[in-house]
């Protein structure tokens, strides 16, 4: 399905107390019929936008345009990471529809303005901060609805909003633990989360997307309509081919979930980490776990080693699922387990079990704090671990001035491998785990945190190679296409020539 939005000529051109680090259907024009003209700059000369041009843009959208000097500018320009608070967008357009997105694209192309796309605002390199750009912010498109087993989710919905609406009606989708992460970024990069092994990546549950292309066309991408675009937007990352404004998901019956929290002395890390990689990714798919090795000022007595696990089978059977792992490592000093509903479990992981969902955010009226951080990643295909490098870098966090630093290993396998490596753009089917290197800090430059995570990744590359997860983007990666997408990189590059032939989208690390 395609809706055309008129415009002037095209110009060439991301637990357990650790780091974490839609347009309404009736708003779309009928298929293949022209929408009313939305170009706010018709009749004006092209070139850098004047104050009058910005006023015309504001008058031609249903959303809200914030410019420097506007009452809301210094609130809406902020992302989730305070390290990018120095960014100064030319404007932030909080869109109200797919048509607003198309209007922004028309304006940007008419005036040679760069566009930055924002959903949850968790871009690790800060690309959604939009310094010197027009930020197209889809967060107001946050409606979540359920019809039978099918969910329609606006691209601006946060994970906690999705879990609240679906979970309260006994349904679920697989996703992450951070409450403020936007569904759009998570899904387009693949979507690793706390039920991944049981239900697959977030993108595996998508059946259709509403997408605004660079030329203003609003298309439905699905297996039957624009299949190449549908393929690319499930694992290829966001901001390269168009802006998704709405997702259609197939949901699962929300299960009761048993959670386990296990902890060991840090001295056990050289045994626990390799065994985790050998056993958990190949265990019963109803078991998922993340293993964390963390140090820094938050851990004054030394680094910590702990694991958080979820189990969607009968609670009495969790021990048997864990046994292949636990039988090969020292006995944990802490082993705490509890069973709760899907919704309560996801709110607990989000840190929102004791506050209203409406306050589970970092904006005005929210109860959550922002935390400055740096991060990078690995995709792990081998259970081998350079334990010397691991020990050296975890211990280096002590006395470094960093609040908390180390790594988190999230198990893959199970349902992730039910889909072929080339069936979506996610290039790491068959991998054992994703690794996230993270470092938080209180204030000042990000230099120490950035240096720490990149050196840690480099030290582990001998055992874990060069693969990386696009949702944990790192601007320093050289061969990033291969690292993020593997054998799917070539097909993604071809999709770029098809859907953005003039190079309108300028996100770094493009295909």
GROMACS .gro file of C-alpha atoms in nm:
model
  511
    1UNK     CA    1   0.000   0.000   0.000
    2UNK     CA    2   0.141   0.343  -0.093
    3UNK     CA    3   0.020   0.693  -0.016
    4UNK     CA    4   0.184   0.984  -0.197
    5UNK     CA    5   0.269   1.306  -0.017
    6UNK     CA    6   0.332   1.597  -0.254
    7UNK     CA    7   0.653   1.798  -0.225
    8UNK     CA    8   0.895   2.009  -0.425
    9UNK     CA    9   1.172   1.852  -0.631
   10UNK     CA   10   1.404   1.622  -0.442
   11UNK     CA   11   1.755   1.748  -0.373
   12UNK     CA   12   2.043   1.514  -0.440
   13UNK     CA   13   2.256   1.491  -0.198
   14UNK     CA   14   1.903   0.072   2.401
   15UNK     CA   15   1.870  -0.515   3.468
   16UNK     CA   16   1.870  -0.623   3.813
   17UNK     CA   17   2.013  -0.297   3.943
   18UNK     CA   18   2.295  -0.295   3.688
   19UNK     CA   19   2.385  -0.089   3.383
   20UNK     CA   20   2.141  -0.026   3.109
   21UNK     CA   21   2.297   0.140   2.979
   22UNK     CA   22   0.171   0.562   1.479
   23UNK     CA   23   0.009   0.738   1.266
   24UNK     CA   24  -0.357   0.641   1.300
   25UNK     CA   25  -0.476   0.433   1.006
   26UNK     CA   26  -0.752   0.683   0.934
   27UNK     CA   27  -0.496   0.963   0.903
   28UNK     CA   28  -0.338   0.810   0.593
   29UNK     CA   29  -0.452   0.912   0.246
   30UNK     CA   30  -0.616   0.633   0.043
   31UNK     CA   31  -0.371   0.405  -0.137
   32UNK     CA   32  -0.218   0.554  -0.452
   33UNK     CA   33  -0.407   0.880  -0.419
   34UNK     CA   34  -0.237   1.217  -0.371
   35UNK     CA   35  -0.252   1.385  -0.035
   36UNK     CA   36  -0.299   1.758  -0.004
   37UNK     CA   37   0.020   1.953  -0.058
   38UNK     CA   38   0.226   1.964   0.259
   39UNK     CA   39   0.530   2.160   0.145
   40UNK     CA   40   0.552   2.452   0.388
   41UNK     CA   41   0.806   2.633   0.174
   42UNK     CA   42   0.621   2.657  -0.157
   43UNK     CA   43   0.663   3.004  -0.293
   44UNK     CA   44   0.978   3.070  -0.093
   45UNK     CA   45   1.330   3.063  -0.230
   46UNK     CA   46   1.538   2.756  -0.155
   47UNK     CA   47   1.845   2.787   0.066
   48UNK     CA   48   1.902   2.792   0.441
   49UNK     CA   49   1.570   2.840   0.620
   50UNK     CA   50   1.481   3.183   0.751
   51UNK     CA   51   1.273   3.254   1.059
   52UNK     CA   52   0.973   3.293   0.829
   53UNK     CA   53   1.041   2.949   0.676
   54UNK     CA   54   1.045   2.787   1.019
   55UNK     CA   55   0.717   2.960   1.103
   56UNK     CA   56   0.563   2.821   0.783
   57UNK     CA   57   0.681   2.472   0.878
   58UNK     CA   58   0.520   2.508   1.221
   59UNK     CA   59   0.195   2.615   1.055
   60UNK     CA   60   0.190   2.315   0.819
   61UNK     CA   61   0.224   2.040   1.081
   62UNK     CA   62  -0.014   1.911   1.345
   63UNK     CA   63   0.272   1.838   1.582
   64UNK     CA   64   0.484   2.090   1.771
   65UNK     CA   65   0.799   2.261   1.643
   66UNK     CA   66   1.043   2.379   1.908
   67UNK     CA   67   1.318   2.621   1.810
   68UNK     CA   68   1.592   2.787   2.014
   69UNK     CA   69   1.409   3.038   2.229
   70UNK     CA   70   1.092   2.831   2.246
   71UNK     CA   71   0.966   2.753   2.595
   72UNK     CA   72   1.003   2.377   2.541
   73UNK     CA   73   1.323   2.371   2.336
   74UNK     CA   74   1.563   2.291   2.619
   75UNK     CA   75   1.338   2.007   2.733
   76UNK     CA   76   1.254   1.836   2.406
   77UNK     CA   77   1.607   1.859   2.267
   78UNK     CA   78   1.745   1.628   2.539
   79UNK     CA   79   1.814   1.259   2.477
   80UNK     CA   80   1.843   0.986   2.740
   81UNK     CA   81   2.222   1.031   2.774
   82UNK     CA   82   2.338   1.352   2.946
   83UNK     CA   83   2.674   1.333   2.768
   84UNK     CA   84   2.495   1.478   2.461
   85UNK     CA   85   2.324   1.766   2.641
   86UNK     CA   86   2.551   2.007   2.454
   87UNK     CA   87   2.384   1.927   2.123
   88UNK     CA   88   2.184   2.213   1.975
   89UNK     CA   89   1.937   2.106   1.706
   90UNK     CA   90   1.812   2.368   1.463
   91UNK     CA   91   1.465   2.257   1.571
   92UNK     CA   92   1.281   1.961   1.717
   93UNK     CA   93   0.961   1.858   1.545
   94UNK     CA   94   0.745   1.640   1.772
   95UNK     CA   95   0.533   1.484   1.501
   96UNK     CA   96   0.164   1.400   1.524
   97UNK     CA   97   0.136   1.182   1.212
   98UNK     CA   98   0.316   1.025   0.920
   99UNK     CA   99   0.216   1.334   0.723
  100UNK     CA  100   0.417   1.551   0.963
  101UNK     CA  101   0.722   1.333   0.897
  102UNK     CA  102   0.677   1.377   0.521
  103UNK     CA  103   0.636   1.753   0.568
  104UNK     CA  104   0.964   1.765   0.762
  105UNK     CA  105   1.140   1.575   0.484
  106UNK     CA  106   1.003   1.816   0.223
  107UNK     CA  107   1.119   2.116   0.427
  108UNK     CA  108   1.465   1.967   0.488
  109UNK     CA  109   1.519   1.887   0.122
  110UNK     CA  110   1.397   2.226   0.004
  111UNK     CA  111   1.639   2.402   0.238
  112UNK     CA  112   1.935   2.164   0.251
  113UNK     CA  113   1.882   2.089   0.620
  114UNK     CA  114   2.012   1.768   0.770
  115UNK     CA  115   1.756   1.550   0.950
  116UNK     CA  116   1.808   1.341   1.264
  117UNK     CA  117   1.552   1.077   1.363
  118UNK     CA  118   1.458   1.014   1.725
  119UNK     CA  119   1.238   0.756   1.894
  120UNK     CA  120   1.344   0.674   2.250
  121UNK     CA  121   1.658   0.887   2.232
  122UNK     CA  122   1.902   0.608   2.325
  123UNK     CA  123   2.142   0.634   2.028
  124UNK     CA  124   2.474   0.538   2.188
  125UNK     CA  125   2.683   0.767   1.963
  126UNK     CA  126   2.430   1.049   2.014
  127UNK     CA  127   2.312   1.065   1.656
  128UNK     CA  128   1.951   1.124   1.759
  129UNK     CA  129   2.060   1.436   1.953
  130UNK     CA  130   2.068   1.611   1.615
  131UNK     CA  131   2.331   1.878   1.673
  132UNK     CA  132   2.284   2.128   1.389
  133UNK     CA  133   1.996   1.928   1.240
  134UNK     CA  134   1.618   1.920   1.231
  135UNK     CA  135   1.520   1.646   1.475
  136UNK     CA  136   1.213   1.448   1.370
  137UNK     CA  137   1.092   1.311   1.702
  138UNK     CA  138   0.830   1.035   1.676
  139UNK     CA  139   0.776   0.997   2.050
  140UNK     CA  140   0.424   1.148   2.039
  141UNK     CA  141   0.323   0.854   1.814
  142UNK     CA  142   0.290   0.633   2.119
  143UNK     CA  143  -0.054   0.475   2.087
  144UNK     CA  144  -0.063   0.101   2.162
  145UNK     CA  145  -0.374  -0.100   2.077
  146UNK     CA  146  -0.465  -0.467   2.071
  147UNK     CA  147  -0.719  -0.646   1.850
  148UNK     CA  148  -0.728  -1.016   1.925
  149UNK     CA  149  -0.367  -1.130   1.910
  150UNK     CA  150  -0.250  -0.840   1.689
  151UNK     CA  151  -0.096  -0.526   1.838
  152UNK     CA  152  -0.058  -0.193   1.660
  153UNK     CA  153   0.218   0.010   1.820
  154UNK     CA  154   0.314   0.367   1.739
  155UNK     CA  155   0.684   0.413   1.671
  156UNK     CA  156   0.723   0.651   1.964
  157UNK     CA  157   0.595   0.411   2.228
  158UNK     CA  158   0.842   0.327   2.503
  159UNK     CA  159   0.885  -0.032   2.613
  160UNK     CA  160   0.713   0.029   2.944
  161UNK     CA  161   0.408   0.163   2.759
  162UNK     CA  162   0.399  -0.142   2.534
  163UNK     CA  163   0.432  -0.384   2.826
  164UNK     CA  164   0.166  -0.202   3.027
  165UNK     CA  165  -0.100  -0.204   2.754
  166UNK     CA  166  -0.035  -0.555   2.625
  167UNK     CA  167   0.049  -0.718   2.958
  168UNK     CA  168  -0.265  -0.586   3.125
  169UNK     CA  169  -0.462  -0.773   2.859
  170UNK     CA  170  -0.267  -1.096   2.889
  171UNK     CA  171  -0.050  -1.057   2.579
  172UNK     CA  172   0.317  -0.985   2.520
  173UNK     CA  173   0.594  -0.917   2.271
  174UNK     CA  174   0.964  -0.995   2.325
  175UNK     CA  175   1.167  -0.690   2.416
  176UNK     CA  176   1.430  -0.539   2.641
  177UNK     CA  177   1.435  -0.428   3.002
  178UNK     CA  178   1.503  -0.054   2.980
  179UNK     CA  179   1.165   0.123   3.017
  180UNK     CA  180   1.247   0.433   2.814
  181UNK     CA  181   1.385   0.256   2.507
  182UNK     CA  182   1.167   0.329   2.203
  183UNK     CA  183   1.004   0.038   2.026
  184UNK     CA  184   1.119   0.169   1.686
  185UNK     CA  185   1.492   0.165   1.749
  186UNK     CA  186   1.482  -0.165   1.936
  187UNK     CA  187   1.282  -0.341   1.665
  188UNK     CA  188   1.469  -0.211   1.361
  189UNK     CA  189   1.803  -0.320   1.506
  190UNK     CA  190   1.676  -0.669   1.585
  191UNK     CA  191   1.565  -0.647   1.946
  192UNK     CA  192   1.742  -0.852   2.213
  193UNK     CA  193   1.552  -0.886   2.540
  194UNK     CA  194   1.463  -1.089   2.845
  195UNK     CA  195   1.241  -1.340   2.659
  196UNK     CA  196   1.451  -1.362   2.342
  197UNK     CA  197   1.530  -1.732   2.365
  198UNK     CA  198   1.165  -1.826   2.417
  199UNK     CA  199   1.001  -1.593   2.163
  200UNK     CA  200   1.274  -1.459   1.934
  201UNK     CA  201   1.396  -1.109   1.860
  202UNK     CA  202   1.151  -0.820   1.873
  203UNK     CA  203   1.169  -0.786   1.494
  204UNK     CA  204   1.064  -1.149   1.453
  205UNK     CA  205   0.715  -1.063   1.579
  206UNK     CA  206   0.658  -0.778   1.330
  207UNK     CA  207   0.414  -0.845   1.047
  208UNK     CA  208   0.390  -0.494   0.895
  209UNK     CA  209   0.524  -0.140   0.930
  210UNK     CA  210   0.405   0.199   0.814
  211UNK     CA  211   0.708   0.380   0.670
  212UNK     CA  212   0.766   0.732   0.540
  213UNK     CA  213   1.027   0.727   0.263
  214UNK     CA  214   1.264   1.008   0.171
  215UNK     CA  215   1.036   1.126  -0.112
  216UNK     CA  216   0.737   1.158   0.119
  217UNK     CA  217   0.562   0.838   0.019
  218UNK     CA  218   0.392   0.655   0.303
  219UNK     CA  219   0.416   0.283   0.239
  220UNK     CA  220   0.316  -0.035   0.415
  221UNK     CA  221   0.612  -0.272   0.437
  222UNK     CA  222   0.524  -0.638   0.489
  223UNK     CA  223   0.596  -0.977   0.340
  224UNK     CA  224   0.355  -0.891   0.056
  225UNK     CA  225   0.413  -0.516   0.015
  226UNK     CA  226   0.764  -0.372  -0.027
  227UNK     CA  227   0.920  -0.701   0.089
  228UNK     CA  228   1.279  -0.577   0.048
  229UNK     CA  229   1.208  -0.281   0.273
  230UNK     CA  230   1.035  -0.511   0.522
  231UNK     CA  231   1.340  -0.736   0.520
  232UNK     CA  232   1.583  -0.448   0.574
  233UNK     CA  233   1.391  -0.285   0.859
  234UNK     CA  234   1.401  -0.605   1.064
  235UNK     CA  235   1.759  -0.597   1.186
  236UNK     CA  236   1.922  -0.338   0.962
  237UNK     CA  237   1.886  -0.053   1.210
  238UNK     CA  238   1.680   0.264   1.187
  239UNK     CA  239   1.732   0.594   1.010
  240UNK     CA  240   1.875   0.462   0.682
  241UNK     CA  241   1.581   0.390   0.451
  242UNK     CA  242   1.282   0.574   0.595
  243UNK     CA  243   1.103   0.651   0.918
  244UNK     CA  244   0.872   0.388   1.062
  245UNK     CA  245   0.566   0.548   1.220
  246UNK     CA  246   0.373   0.234   1.319
  247UNK     CA  247   0.433  -0.138   1.373
  248UNK     CA  248   0.198  -0.434   1.358
  249UNK     CA  249   0.302  -0.718   1.590
  250UNK     CA  250   0.176  -1.066   1.645
  251UNK     CA  251   0.164  -1.120   2.020
  252UNK     CA  252   0.195  -1.425   2.243
  253UNK     CA  253  -0.009  -1.526   2.545
  254UNK     CA  254   0.171  -1.363   2.837
  255UNK     CA  255   0.325  -1.637   3.052
  256UNK     CA  256   0.397  -1.647   3.420
  257UNK     CA  257   0.772  -1.590   3.454
  258UNK     CA  258   1.008  -1.726   3.716
  259UNK     CA  259   1.307  -1.502   3.779
  260UNK     CA  260   1.633  -1.610   3.933
  261UNK     CA  261   1.908  -1.389   4.071
  262UNK     CA  262   2.240  -1.569   4.122
  263UNK     CA  263   2.564  -1.419   4.252
  264UNK     CA  264   2.920  -1.544   4.298
  265UNK     CA  265   3.241  -1.397   4.432
  266UNK     CA  266   3.423  -1.216   4.155
  267UNK     CA  267   3.702  -1.473   4.181
  268UNK     CA  268   3.470  -1.725   4.013
  269UNK     CA  269   3.442  -1.518   3.693
  270UNK     CA  270   3.709  -1.711   3.503
  271UNK     CA  271   3.500  -2.028   3.550
  272UNK     CA  272   3.149  -1.882   3.532
  273UNK     CA  273   3.185  -1.673   3.214
  274UNK     CA  274   3.310  -1.954   2.984
  275UNK     CA  275   3.056  -2.201   3.122
  276UNK     CA  276   2.777  -1.952   3.072
  277UNK     CA  277   2.866  -1.929   2.702
  278UNK     CA  278   2.902  -2.304   2.667
  279UNK     CA  279   2.570  -2.397   2.823
  280UNK     CA  280   2.304  -2.125   2.852
  281UNK     CA  281   2.273  -2.039   2.478
  282UNK     CA  282   2.215  -2.410   2.411
  283UNK     CA  283   1.981  -2.475   2.702
  284UNK     CA  284   1.602  -2.519   2.701
  285UNK     CA  285   1.473  -2.219   2.506
  286UNK     CA  286   1.239  -2.128   2.789
  287UNK     CA  287   1.549  -2.016   2.982
  288UNK     CA  288   1.712  -1.680   2.917
  289UNK     CA  289   1.986  -1.516   3.119
  290UNK     CA  290   2.219  -1.219   3.134
  291UNK     CA  291   2.555  -1.244   3.310
  292UNK     CA  292   2.716  -0.928   3.443
  293UNK     CA  293   3.072  -0.858   3.556
  294UNK     CA  294   3.087  -0.503   3.694
  295UNK     CA  295   3.325  -0.283   3.890
  296UNK     CA  296   3.373   0.086   3.966
  297UNK     CA  297   3.272   0.321   4.248
  298UNK     CA  298   2.937   0.143   4.291
  299UNK     CA  299   3.136  -0.167   4.393
  300UNK     CA  300   3.386  -0.033   4.652
  301UNK     CA  301   3.477  -0.377   4.789
  302UNK     CA  302   3.563  -0.509   4.444
  303UNK     CA  303   3.395  -0.620   4.122
  304UNK     CA  304   3.066  -0.809   4.125
  305UNK     CA  305   2.960  -1.120   3.934
  306UNK     CA  306   2.591  -1.201   3.903
  307UNK     CA  307   2.328  -1.341   3.670
  308UNK     CA  308   1.961  -1.264   3.616
  309UNK     CA  309   1.753  -1.533   3.446
  310UNK     CA  310   1.396  -1.574   3.325
  311UNK     CA  311   1.209  -1.903   3.283
  312UNK     CA  312   0.873  -1.937   3.109
  313UNK     CA  313   0.812  -2.302   3.193
  314UNK     CA  314   0.673  -2.449   3.516
  315UNK     CA  315   0.858  -2.288   3.806
  316UNK     CA  316   0.949  -2.630   3.946
  317UNK     CA  317   1.141  -2.711   3.626
  318UNK     CA  318   1.375  -2.411   3.630
  319UNK     CA  319   1.638  -2.590   3.838
  320UNK     CA  320   1.667  -2.867   3.581
  321UNK     CA  321   1.713  -2.610   3.304
  322UNK     CA  322   1.991  -2.437   3.500
  323UNK     CA  323   2.162  -2.760   3.603
  324UNK     CA  324   2.394  -2.801   3.300
  325UNK     CA  325   2.538  -2.459   3.382
  326UNK     CA  326   2.533  -2.466   3.760
  327UNK     CA  327   2.687  -2.813   3.779
  328UNK     CA  328   3.003  -2.682   3.612
  329UNK     CA  329   3.064  -2.371   3.823
  330UNK     CA  330   3.113  -2.293   4.193
  331UNK     CA  331   2.792  -2.280   4.395
  332UNK     CA  332   2.643  -1.929   4.392
  333UNK     CA  333   2.649  -1.742   4.722
  334UNK     CA  334   2.304  -1.603   4.640
  335UNK     CA  335   2.023  -1.787   4.465
  336UNK     CA  336   1.693  -1.601   4.487
  337UNK     CA  337   1.386  -1.698   4.283
  338UNK     CA  338   1.033  -1.570   4.244
  339UNK     CA  339   0.741  -1.612   4.006
  340UNK     CA  340   0.518  -1.333   3.878
  341UNK     CA  341   0.306  -1.234   3.580
  342UNK     CA  342   0.461  -1.116   3.254
  343UNK     CA  343   0.357  -0.758   3.325
  344UNK     CA  344   0.487  -0.753   3.680
  345UNK     CA  345   0.814  -0.911   3.567
  346UNK     CA  346   0.873  -0.657   3.294
  347UNK     CA  347   0.791  -0.368   3.529
  348UNK     CA  348   1.035  -0.511   3.782
  349UNK     CA  349   1.314  -0.534   3.524
  350UNK     CA  350   1.232  -0.177   3.420
  351UNK     CA  351   1.267  -0.054   3.778
  352UNK     CA  352   0.906   0.060   3.767
  353UNK     CA  353   0.726  -0.190   3.988
  354UNK     CA  354   0.672   0.065   4.265
  355UNK     CA  355   0.586   0.374   4.060
  356UNK     CA  356   0.297   0.449   3.822
  357UNK     CA  357   0.370   0.361   3.461
  358UNK     CA  358   0.288   0.720   3.368
  359UNK     CA  359   0.589   0.834   3.570
  360UNK     CA  360   0.825   0.563   3.443
  361UNK     CA  361   1.030   0.801   3.230
  362UNK     CA  362   1.303   1.065   3.259
  363UNK     CA  363   1.112   1.365   3.127
  364UNK     CA  364   0.912   1.629   3.315
  365UNK     CA  365   0.699   1.457   3.577
  366UNK     CA  366   0.898   1.137   3.549
  367UNK     CA  367   1.053   0.943   3.836
  368UNK     CA  368   1.360   0.809   3.655
  369UNK     CA  369   1.702   0.973   3.638
  370UNK     CA  370   1.925   0.999   3.334
  371UNK     CA  371   2.279   0.856   3.359
  372UNK     CA  372   2.578   0.953   3.146
  373UNK     CA  373   2.742   0.651   2.988
  374UNK     CA  374   2.957   0.510   2.709
  375UNK     CA  375   2.910   0.168   2.552
  376UNK     CA  376   3.013  -0.067   2.274
  377UNK     CA  377   2.946  -0.432   2.195
  378UNK     CA  378   3.045  -0.775   2.070
  379UNK     CA  379   2.854  -1.056   1.906
  380UNK     CA  380   2.993  -1.381   2.046
  381UNK     CA  381   3.016  -1.691   1.828
  382UNK     CA  382   3.266  -1.889   2.036
  383UNK     CA  383   3.255  -1.989   2.403
  384UNK     CA  384   3.627  -1.919   2.432
  385UNK     CA  385   3.711  -1.637   2.672
  386UNK     CA  386   4.035  -1.446   2.723
  387UNK     CA  387   4.009  -1.463   3.100
  388UNK     CA  388   4.329  -1.263   3.153
  389UNK     CA  389   4.197  -0.972   2.947
  390UNK     CA  390   3.861  -1.001   3.121
  391UNK     CA  391   4.019  -0.986   3.466
  392UNK     CA  392   4.251  -0.699   3.377
  393UNK     CA  393   3.977  -0.476   3.241
  394UNK     CA  394   3.718  -0.547   3.507
  395UNK     CA  395   3.975  -0.470   3.775
  396UNK     CA  396   4.075  -0.156   3.586
  397UNK     CA  397   3.732  -0.013   3.666
  398UNK     CA  398   3.831   0.002   4.034
  399UNK     CA  399   3.985   0.341   4.109
  400UNK     CA  400   3.909   0.465   3.758
  401UNK     CA  401   3.658   0.728   3.871
  402UNK     CA  402   3.385   0.553   3.672
  403UNK     CA  403   3.058   0.498   3.857
  404UNK     CA  404   3.008   0.146   3.720
  405UNK     CA  405   3.189  -0.031   3.437
  406UNK     CA  406   3.225  -0.378   3.294
  407UNK     CA  407   3.029  -0.606   3.066
  408UNK     CA  408   2.693  -0.777   3.032
  409UNK     CA  409   2.646  -1.099   2.834
  410UNK     CA  410   2.294  -1.168   2.702
  411UNK     CA  411   2.227  -1.524   2.585
  412UNK     CA  412   2.096  -1.586   2.234
  413UNK     CA  413   1.999  -1.918   2.075
  414UNK     CA  414   1.661  -2.086   2.108
  415UNK     CA  415   1.391  -1.914   1.905
  416UNK     CA  416   1.643  -1.669   1.755
  417UNK     CA  417   1.777  -1.957   1.547
  418UNK     CA  418   1.435  -2.062   1.415
  419UNK     CA  419   1.473  -1.798   1.143
  420UNK     CA  420   1.739  -1.823   0.874
  421UNK     CA  421   2.036  -1.585   0.871
  422UNK     CA  422   1.921  -1.425   0.546
  423UNK     CA  423   1.550  -1.416   0.621
  424UNK     CA  424   1.580  -1.081   0.802
  425UNK     CA  425   1.860  -0.824   0.804
  426UNK     CA  426   1.974  -0.931   1.152
  427UNK     CA  427   2.306  -1.086   1.063
  428UNK     CA  428   2.383  -1.294   1.372
  429UNK     CA  429   2.146  -1.590   1.380
  430UNK     CA  430   2.337  -1.875   1.538
  431UNK     CA  431   2.548  -1.652   1.763
  432UNK     CA  432   2.580  -1.746   2.130
  433UNK     CA  433   2.533  -1.403   2.286
  434UNK     CA  434   2.554  -1.028   2.263
  435UNK     CA  435   2.802  -0.852   2.489
  436UNK     CA  436   2.759  -0.494   2.599
  437UNK     CA  437   3.060  -0.309   2.741
  438UNK     CA  438   2.937  -0.018   2.949
  439UNK     CA  439   3.073   0.258   3.167
  440UNK     CA  440   2.869   0.516   3.357
  441UNK     CA  441   3.005   0.833   3.510
  442UNK     CA  442   2.872   1.123   3.713
  443UNK     CA  443   2.990   1.433   3.529
  444UNK     CA  444   3.251   1.580   3.299
  445UNK     CA  445   3.389   1.458   2.965
  446UNK     CA  446   3.311   1.110   2.837
  447UNK     CA  447   3.675   1.042   2.751
  448UNK     CA  448   3.754   0.798   3.032
  449UNK     CA  449   3.432   0.602   2.984
  450UNK     CA  450   3.468   0.583   2.607
  451UNK     CA  451   3.833   0.478   2.630
  452UNK     CA  452   3.746   0.210   2.885
  453UNK     CA  453   3.474   0.037   2.681
  454UNK     CA  454   3.666   0.049   2.354
  455UNK     CA  455   3.984  -0.088   2.508
  456UNK     CA  456   3.783  -0.364   2.674
  457UNK     CA  457   3.625  -0.462   2.341
  458UNK     CA  458   3.963  -0.455   2.169
  459UNK     CA  459   4.116  -0.677   2.437
  460UNK     CA  460   3.842  -0.939   2.395
  461UNK     CA  461   3.853  -0.940   2.014
  462UNK     CA  462   4.110  -1.218   2.003
  463UNK     CA  463   3.852  -1.461   2.141
  464UNK     CA  464   3.529  -1.296   2.025
  465UNK     CA  465   3.618  -1.152   1.685
  466UNK     CA  466   3.480  -0.830   1.540
  467UNK     CA  467   3.102  -0.877   1.528
  468UNK     CA  468   2.889  -0.608   1.691
  469UNK     CA  469   2.522  -0.531   1.755
  470UNK     CA  470   2.386  -0.235   1.558
  471UNK     CA  471   2.159  -0.127   1.844
  472UNK     CA  472   2.476  -0.068   2.048
  473UNK     CA  473   2.634   0.137   1.771
  474UNK     CA  474   2.996   0.249   1.810
  475UNK     CA  475   3.123   0.527   1.584
  476UNK     CA  476   3.482   0.398   1.612
  477UNK     CA  477   3.418   0.067   1.431
  478UNK     CA  478   3.596   0.066   1.097
  479UNK     CA  479   3.443  -0.227   0.908
  480UNK     CA  480   3.106  -0.163   1.069
  481UNK     CA  481   2.892  -0.305   0.787
  482UNK     CA  482   3.050  -0.647   0.828
  483UNK     CA  483   3.053  -0.617   1.208
  484UNK     CA  484   2.683  -0.532   1.232
  485UNK     CA  485   2.531  -0.722   0.941
  486UNK     CA  486   2.774  -0.991   0.826
  487UNK     CA  487   2.665  -1.151   0.499
  488UNK     CA  488   2.352  -0.929   0.489
  489UNK     CA  489   2.555  -0.609   0.436
  490UNK     CA  490   2.544  -0.629   0.056
  491UNK     CA  491   2.168  -0.667   0.038
  492UNK     CA  492   2.124  -0.373   0.274
  493UNK     CA  493   2.344  -0.157   0.051
  494UNK     CA  494   2.124  -0.252  -0.246
  495UNK     CA  495   1.814  -0.154  -0.047
  496UNK     CA  496   1.968   0.187   0.010
  497UNK     CA  497   2.002   0.248  -0.364
  498UNK     CA  498   1.637   0.149  -0.408
  499UNK     CA  499   1.471   0.338  -0.124
  500UNK     CA  500   1.702   0.639  -0.078
  501UNK     CA  501   1.879   0.681  -0.414
  502UNK     CA  502   1.964   1.046  -0.351
  503UNK     CA  503   2.119   0.989  -0.010
  504UNK     CA  504   1.876   1.203   0.190
  505UNK     CA  505   1.930   1.007   0.509
  506UNK     CA  506   2.273   1.096   0.641
  507UNK     CA  507   2.303   0.891   0.956
  508UNK     CA  508   2.667   0.795   1.010
  509UNK     CA  509   2.768   0.435   0.949
  510UNK     CA  510   2.526   0.403   0.661
  511UNK     CA  511   2.494   0.101   0.434
   0.00000   0.00000   0.00000
